[in-house]
Amino acid sequence: MTTRRDLLLQAAMFSALPGLGFAQTRGLSLPLEPTPACGESRDATPRQTEGPFYTPRPPQTANLREPDMAGIPLRIGGLVLDRRCRPVGDVMVDVWQADAAGQYDNAGYRLRGHQFSDGDGRWRFETILPGVYPGRTRHIHVKLRPPRGDVLTTQLYFPDEPGNARDRIFDRRLLVQMGGDETAKIARYDFVLDVG
Ligand code: FE
């Protein structure tokens, strides 16, 4: 069920933000450039390892950022598309990440949650920029469960990170588009599922 709060969050994710470029994607006004632009590539989003820290059945929420949480606020979202660049709704988007100190909550569900892409294929979370931990560059883990088809497990990366060049599984096809400043960040990634 879509609540008023959901609608407000959605409006905030996809409304104009000062100082950020805009791209028109199939009539939707979204912050930042699409990743990848439709027509440029129809390759499915690359899969990556789940890693050791996934906890099944995270809560359904679009807001992972708690009021007292350390770290730079990050609003991350985008579209879920098929290989013909059509939006895919009702996809469970499940994310998990380290906190600002590079720690995962492996006892509870802090910085873990899921929600569903809407009828226009849009997804979004309010979170923080994940911290870095030894051996990896900065990243967010994600699983997409479409109503039909295979689960996509992958990771998203951030541009201009010194750790990207040293990370063995880093893939530039999984880089988000980044905007904002030192006090708040916004990131966009458009997933392409191997359907359609
Ligand atoms: Fe990780």
PDB file of C-alpha atoms and ligand atoms in Angstrom:
ATOM      1  CA  MET A   1       0.000   0.000   0.000  1.00  0.00           C
ATOM      2  CA  THR A   2       1.280   3.458  -0.821  1.00  0.00           C
ATOM      3  CA  THR A   3       1.140   5.756   2.167  1.00  0.00           C
ATOM      4  CA  ARG A   4       1.260   9.533   2.222  1.00  0.00           C
ATOM      5  CA  ARG A   5       4.804   9.269   3.576  1.00  0.00           C
ATOM      6  CA  ASP A   6       5.775   7.066   0.638  1.00  0.00           C
ATOM      7  CA  LEU A   7       4.398   9.619  -1.768  1.00  0.00           C
ATOM      8  CA  LEU A   8       6.302  12.418  -0.063  1.00  0.00           C
ATOM      9  CA  LEU A   9       9.554  10.448  -0.181  1.00  0.00           C
ATOM     10  CA  GLN A  10       8.956   9.658  -3.814  1.00  0.00           C
ATOM     11  CA  ALA A  11       8.235  13.285  -4.600  1.00  0.00           C
ATOM     12  CA  ALA A  12      11.454  14.291  -2.848  1.00  0.00           C
ATOM     13  CA  MET A  13      13.531  11.747  -4.758  1.00  0.00           C
ATOM     14  CA  PHE A  14      12.223  12.723  -8.139  1.00  0.00           C
ATOM     15  CA  SER A  15      11.614  16.417  -7.761  1.00  0.00           C
ATOM     16  CA  ALA A  16      13.969  19.150  -8.860  1.00  0.00           C
ATOM     17  CA  LEU A  17      17.011  19.591  -6.650  1.00  0.00           C
ATOM     18  CA  PRO A  18      18.956  22.839  -6.765  1.00  0.00           C
ATOM     19  CA  GLY A  19      22.262  22.623  -8.535  1.00  0.00           C
ATOM     20  CA  LEU A  20      21.707  19.205 -10.087  1.00  0.00           C
ATOM     21  CA  GLY A  21      21.334  18.395 -13.744  1.00  0.00           C
ATOM     22  CA  PHE A  22      18.193  16.750 -15.003  1.00  0.00           C
ATOM     23  CA  ALA A  23      17.537  14.102 -17.571  1.00  0.00           C
ATOM     24  CA  GLN A  24      14.265  13.229 -19.185  1.00  0.00           C
ATOM     25  CA  THR A  25      13.746   9.483 -19.282  1.00  0.00           C
ATOM     26  CA  ARG A  26      10.570   8.275 -20.892  1.00  0.00           C
ATOM     27  CA  GLY A  27       8.743  11.357 -19.704  1.00  0.00           C
ATOM     28  CA  LEU A  28       9.989  11.059 -16.129  1.00  0.00           C
ATOM     29  CA  SER A  29      11.966  13.878 -14.651  1.00  0.00           C
ATOM     30  CA  LEU A  30      14.805  12.276 -12.703  1.00  0.00           C
ATOM     31  CA  PRO A  31      17.832  13.827 -11.075  1.00  0.00           C
ATOM     32  CA  LEU A  32      21.158  13.077 -12.780  1.00  0.00           C
ATOM     33  CA  GLU A  33      21.898  11.248 -15.984  1.00  0.00           C
ATOM     34  CA  PRO A  34      20.592   7.745 -16.667  1.00  0.00           C
ATOM     35  CA  THR A  35      23.010   4.805 -16.122  1.00  0.00           C
ATOM     36  CA  PRO A  36      23.195   3.674 -18.911  1.00  0.00           C
ATOM     37  CA  ALA A  37      21.157   5.840 -21.237  1.00  0.00           C
ATOM     38  CA  CYS A  38      18.420   3.900 -22.988  1.00  0.00           C
ATOM     39  CA  GLY A  39      19.417   3.085 -26.545  1.00  0.00           C
ATOM     40  CA  GLU A  40      23.095   3.300 -25.643  1.00  0.00           C
ATOM     41  CA  SER A  41      23.263  -0.166 -24.152  1.00  0.00           C
ATOM     42  CA  ARG A  42      20.747  -2.848 -23.488  1.00  0.00           C
ATOM     43  CA  ASP A  43      23.131  -5.108 -21.652  1.00  0.00           C
ATOM     44  CA  ALA A  44      21.743  -6.379 -18.375  1.00  0.00           C
ATOM     45  CA  THR A  45      23.264  -4.987 -15.183  1.00  0.00           C
ATOM     46  CA  PRO A  46      26.327  -7.107 -14.291  1.00  0.00           C
ATOM     47  CA  ARG A  47      25.973  -9.579 -11.445  1.00  0.00           C
ATOM     48  CA  GLN A  48      28.370  -9.528  -8.512  1.00  0.00           C
ATOM     49  CA  THR A  49      29.040 -11.627  -5.452  1.00  0.00           C
ATOM     50  CA  GLU A  50      26.629 -11.364  -2.524  1.00  0.00           C
ATOM     51  CA  GLY A  51      29.490 -11.193  -0.025  1.00  0.00           C
ATOM     52  CA  PRO A  52      29.367 -12.538   3.533  1.00  0.00           C
ATOM     53  CA  PHE A  53      26.996 -10.039   5.162  1.00  0.00           C
ATOM     54  CA  TYR A  54      23.537 -10.565   3.656  1.00  0.00           C
ATOM     55  CA  THR A  55      20.696 -11.086   6.137  1.00  0.00           C
ATOM     56  CA  PRO A  56      17.448 -12.431   4.664  1.00  0.00           C
ATOM     57  CA  ARG A  57      14.051 -10.836   5.214  1.00  0.00           C
ATOM     58  CA  PRO A  58      15.029  -7.209   5.881  1.00  0.00           C
ATOM     59  CA  PRO A  59      12.220  -4.797   6.789  1.00  0.00           C
ATOM     60  CA  GLN A  60      10.179  -3.055   4.111  1.00  0.00           C
ATOM     61  CA  THR A  61      11.250   0.577   4.274  1.00  0.00           C
ATOM     62  CA  ALA A  62      12.634   3.259   2.007  1.00  0.00           C
ATOM     63  CA  ASN A  63      14.285   5.082   4.921  1.00  0.00           C
ATOM     64  CA  LEU A  64      17.409   3.435   6.280  1.00  0.00           C
ATOM     65  CA  ARG A  65      18.820   6.604   7.824  1.00  0.00           C
ATOM     66  CA  GLU A  66      18.133   6.901  11.543  1.00  0.00           C
ATOM     67  CA  PRO A  67      18.011  10.367  13.118  1.00  0.00           C
ATOM     68  CA  ASP A  68      21.214   9.951  15.153  1.00  0.00           C
ATOM     69  CA  MET A  69      23.158   8.100  12.502  1.00  0.00           C
ATOM     70  CA  ALA A  70      26.692   9.260  11.642  1.00  0.00           C
ATOM     71  CA  GLY A  71      27.596   9.741   8.000  1.00  0.00           C
ATOM     72  CA  ILE A  72      26.759  11.930   5.020  1.00  0.00           C
ATOM     73  CA  PRO A  73      23.056  11.635   4.080  1.00  0.00           C
ATOM     74  CA  LEU A  74      22.592   9.886   0.749  1.00  0.00           C
ATOM     75  CA  ARG A  75      19.458   9.711  -1.353  1.00  0.00           C
ATOM     76  CA  ILE A  76      19.884   6.897  -3.870  1.00  0.00           C
ATOM     77  CA  GLY A  77      17.449   5.756  -6.514  1.00  0.00           C
ATOM     78  CA  GLY A  78      16.707   5.395 -10.171  1.00  0.00           C
ATOM     79  CA  LEU A  79      14.801   3.051 -12.434  1.00  0.00           C
ATOM     80  CA  VAL A  80      14.409  -0.664 -12.982  1.00  0.00           C
ATOM     81  CA  LEU A  81      14.243  -1.346 -16.726  1.00  0.00           C
ATOM     82  CA  ASP A  82      14.052  -4.385 -18.968  1.00  0.00           C
ATOM     83  CA  ARG A  83      16.442  -4.891 -21.904  1.00  0.00           C
ATOM     84  CA  ARG A  84      14.141  -2.893 -24.127  1.00  0.00           C
ATOM     85  CA  CYS A  85      14.289   0.034 -21.710  1.00  0.00           C
ATOM     86  CA  ARG A  86      10.743  -0.433 -20.474  1.00  0.00           C
ATOM     87  CA  PRO A  87      10.139   0.214 -16.762  1.00  0.00           C
ATOM     88  CA  VAL A  88       9.622  -2.837 -14.550  1.00  0.00           C
ATOM     89  CA  GLY A  89       7.358  -2.401 -11.537  1.00  0.00           C
ATOM     90  CA  ASP A  90       6.864  -4.573  -8.434  1.00  0.00           C
ATOM     91  CA  VAL A  91      10.547  -5.481  -8.289  1.00  0.00           C
ATOM     92  CA  MET A  92      11.716  -6.054  -4.720  1.00  0.00           C
ATOM     93  CA  VAL A  93      14.836  -3.916  -4.290  1.00  0.00           C
ATOM     94  CA  ASP A  94      16.782  -5.108  -1.259  1.00  0.00           C
ATOM     95  CA  VAL A  95      19.865  -3.167  -0.105  1.00  0.00           C
ATOM     96  CA  TRP A  96      22.454  -3.630   2.626  1.00  0.00           C
ATOM     97  CA  GLN A  97      25.532  -1.607   3.430  1.00  0.00           C
ATOM     98  CA  ALA A  98      28.197  -0.707   5.978  1.00  0.00           C
ATOM     99  CA  ASP A  99      27.729   2.234   8.345  1.00  0.00           C
ATOM    100  CA  ALA A 100      29.953   5.320   8.301  1.00  0.00           C
ATOM    101  CA  ALA A 101      32.606   3.406  10.258  1.00  0.00           C
ATOM    102  CA  GLY A 102      32.654   0.556   7.735  1.00  0.00           C
ATOM    103  CA  GLN A 103      30.704  -1.877   9.966  1.00  0.00           C
ATOM    104  CA  TYR A 104      27.742  -4.054   8.998  1.00  0.00           C
ATOM    105  CA  ASP A 105      24.972  -4.743  11.476  1.00  0.00           C
ATOM    106  CA  ASN A 106      24.981  -8.534  11.454  1.00  0.00           C
ATOM    107  CA  ALA A 107      22.719  -8.865  14.510  1.00  0.00           C
ATOM    108  CA  GLY A 108      19.829  -6.660  13.380  1.00  0.00           C
ATOM    109  CA  TYR A 109      18.664  -4.724  10.342  1.00  0.00           C
ATOM    110  CA  ARG A 110      20.418  -1.396  10.642  1.00  0.00           C
ATOM    111  CA  LEU A 111      21.122  -0.067   7.112  1.00  0.00           C
ATOM    112  CA  ARG A 112      19.200  -2.972   5.604  1.00  0.00           C
ATOM    113  CA  GLY A 113      15.806  -2.795   3.969  1.00  0.00           C
ATOM    114  CA  HIS A 114      13.693  -3.447   0.938  1.00  0.00           C
ATOM    115  CA  GLN A 115      10.949  -1.812  -1.043  1.00  0.00           C
ATOM    116  CA  PHE A 116       9.336  -2.238  -4.457  1.00  0.00           C
ATOM    117  CA  SER A 117       9.777  -0.378  -7.716  1.00  0.00           C
ATOM    118  CA  ASP A 118       6.628   1.560  -8.606  1.00  0.00           C
ATOM    119  CA  GLY A 119       4.583   1.372 -11.791  1.00  0.00           C
ATOM    120  CA  ASP A 120       7.121   3.604 -13.565  1.00  0.00           C
ATOM    121  CA  GLY A 121      10.005   1.358 -12.463  1.00  0.00           C
ATOM    122  CA  ARG A 122      11.281   3.866  -9.900  1.00  0.00           C
ATOM    123  CA  TRP A 123      13.127   2.842  -6.739  1.00  0.00           C
ATOM    124  CA  ARG A 124      14.783   4.965  -4.008  1.00  0.00           C
ATOM    125  CA  PHE A 125      16.228   4.878  -0.488  1.00  0.00           C
ATOM    126  CA  GLU A 126      17.203   7.473   2.058  1.00  0.00           C
ATOM    127  CA  THR A 127      20.436   6.300   3.637  1.00  0.00           C
ATOM    128  CA  ILE A 128      24.007   7.432   4.342  1.00  0.00           C
ATOM    129  CA  LEU A 129      27.152   7.197   2.262  1.00  0.00           C
ATOM    130  CA  PRO A 130      28.587   3.805   3.286  1.00  0.00           C
ATOM    131  CA  GLY A 131      31.919   3.743   5.064  1.00  0.00           C
ATOM    132  CA  VAL A 132      34.917   1.892   3.673  1.00  0.00           C
ATOM    133  CA  TYR A 133      36.227  -1.315   5.237  1.00  0.00           C
ATOM    134  CA  PRO A 134      39.553  -3.073   4.657  1.00  0.00           C
ATOM    135  CA  GLY A 135      39.948  -4.791   1.319  1.00  0.00           C
ATOM    136  CA  ARG A 136      37.032  -3.088  -0.452  1.00  0.00           C
ATOM    137  CA  THR A 137      36.222   0.211  -2.066  1.00  0.00           C
ATOM    138  CA  ARG A 138      33.036   2.075  -1.121  1.00  0.00           C
ATOM    139  CA  HIS A 139      29.929   0.116  -2.206  1.00  0.00           C
ATOM    140  CA  ILE A 140      26.303  -0.745  -1.530  1.00  0.00           C
ATOM    141  CA  HIS A 141      24.964  -4.282  -1.967  1.00  0.00           C
ATOM    142  CA  VAL A 142      21.672  -4.870  -3.720  1.00  0.00           C
ATOM    143  CA  LYS A 143      19.353  -7.683  -4.744  1.00  0.00           C
ATOM    144  CA  LEU A 144      16.505  -7.246  -7.198  1.00  0.00           C
ATOM    145  CA  ARG A 145      13.692  -9.770  -7.214  1.00  0.00           C
ATOM    146  CA  PRO A 146      11.419  -9.240 -10.209  1.00  0.00           C
ATOM    147  CA  PRO A 147       7.891 -10.713 -10.251  1.00  0.00           C
ATOM    148  CA  ARG A 148       9.144 -13.015 -13.041  1.00  0.00           C
ATOM    149  CA  GLY A 149      12.728 -13.977 -13.838  1.00  0.00           C
ATOM    150  CA  ASP A 150      15.925 -14.442 -11.907  1.00  0.00           C
ATOM    151  CA  VAL A 151      17.122 -12.563  -8.855  1.00  0.00           C
ATOM    152  CA  LEU A 152      19.883 -10.066  -9.666  1.00  0.00           C
ATOM    153  CA  THR A 153      22.517  -9.752  -6.942  1.00  0.00           C
ATOM    154  CA  THR A 154      25.084  -7.013  -7.452  1.00  0.00           C
ATOM    155  CA  GLN A 155      26.884  -4.030  -5.893  1.00  0.00           C
ATOM    156  CA  LEU A 156      26.902  -0.316  -6.658  1.00  0.00           C
ATOM    157  CA  TYR A 157      30.010   1.872  -6.637  1.00  0.00           C
ATOM    158  CA  PHE A 158      30.785   5.563  -6.310  1.00  0.00           C
ATOM    159  CA  PRO A 159      32.810   7.738  -8.689  1.00  0.00           C
ATOM    160  CA  ASP A 160      36.120   9.395  -7.758  1.00  0.00           C
ATOM    161  CA  GLU A 161      36.914   6.865  -5.034  1.00  0.00           C
ATOM    162  CA  PRO A 162      40.630   6.130  -4.681  1.00  0.00           C
ATOM    163  CA  GLY A 163      39.751   2.566  -3.668  1.00  0.00           C
ATOM    164  CA  ASN A 164      38.018   1.759  -6.959  1.00  0.00           C
ATOM    165  CA  ALA A 165      41.283   1.122  -8.815  1.00  0.00           C
ATOM    166  CA  ARG A 166      42.491  -1.249  -6.068  1.00  0.00           C
ATOM    167  CA  ASP A 167      39.270  -3.258  -5.641  1.00  0.00           C
ATOM    168  CA  ARG A 168      39.415  -6.586  -7.500  1.00  0.00           C
ATOM    169  CA  ILE A 169      35.691  -6.833  -8.187  1.00  0.00           C
ATOM    170  CA  PHE A 170      34.988  -3.142  -8.873  1.00  0.00           C
ATOM    171  CA  ASP A 171      33.156  -2.722 -12.198  1.00  0.00           C
ATOM    172  CA  ARG A 172      32.682   0.723 -13.718  1.00  0.00           C
ATOM    173  CA  ARG A 173      29.393  -0.399 -15.260  1.00  0.00           C
ATOM    174  CA  LEU A 174      28.071  -0.356 -11.689  1.00  0.00           C
ATOM    175  CA  LEU A 175      29.064   3.251 -10.963  1.00  0.00           C
ATOM    176  CA  VAL A 176      26.259   5.529  -9.804  1.00  0.00           C
ATOM    177  CA  GLN A 177      25.818   9.066 -11.069  1.00  0.00           C
ATOM    178  CA  MET A 178      26.593  11.318  -8.147  1.00  0.00           C
ATOM    179  CA  GLY A 179      25.483  14.795  -7.172  1.00  0.00           C
ATOM    180  CA  GLY A 180      25.174  16.942  -4.074  1.00  0.00           C
ATOM    181  CA  ASP A 181      27.860  18.346  -1.808  1.00  0.00           C
ATOM    182  CA  GLU A 182      29.738  17.551   1.403  1.00  0.00           C
ATOM    183  CA  THR A 183      26.573  17.817   3.497  1.00  0.00           C
ATOM    184  CA  ALA A 184      24.248  15.635   1.407  1.00  0.00           C
ATOM    185  CA  LYS A 185      24.671  13.374  -1.604  1.00  0.00           C
ATOM    186  CA  ILE A 186      22.298  12.137  -4.259  1.00  0.00           C
ATOM    187  CA  ALA A 187      22.989   9.137  -6.472  1.00  0.00           C
ATOM    188  CA  ARG A 188      21.242   7.526  -9.396  1.00  0.00           C
ATOM    189  CA  TYR A 189      21.475   4.058 -10.852  1.00  0.00           C
ATOM    190  CA  ASP A 190      19.201   2.470 -13.447  1.00  0.00           C
ATOM    191  CA  PHE A 191      19.153  -1.325 -13.282  1.00  0.00           C
ATOM    192  CA  VAL A 192      18.597  -3.353 -16.445  1.00  0.00           C
ATOM    193  CA  LEU A 193      17.103  -6.786 -15.791  1.00  0.00           C
ATOM    194  CA  ASP A 194      17.723  -9.645 -18.187  1.00  0.00           C
ATOM    195  CA  VAL A 195      14.054  -9.701 -19.251  1.00  0.00           C
ATOM    196  CA  GLY A 196      12.061  -8.167 -22.075  1.00  0.00           C
TER     197      GLY A 196
HETATM  198 FE    FE B   1      30.199  -5.238   1.431  1.00  0.00          FE
END
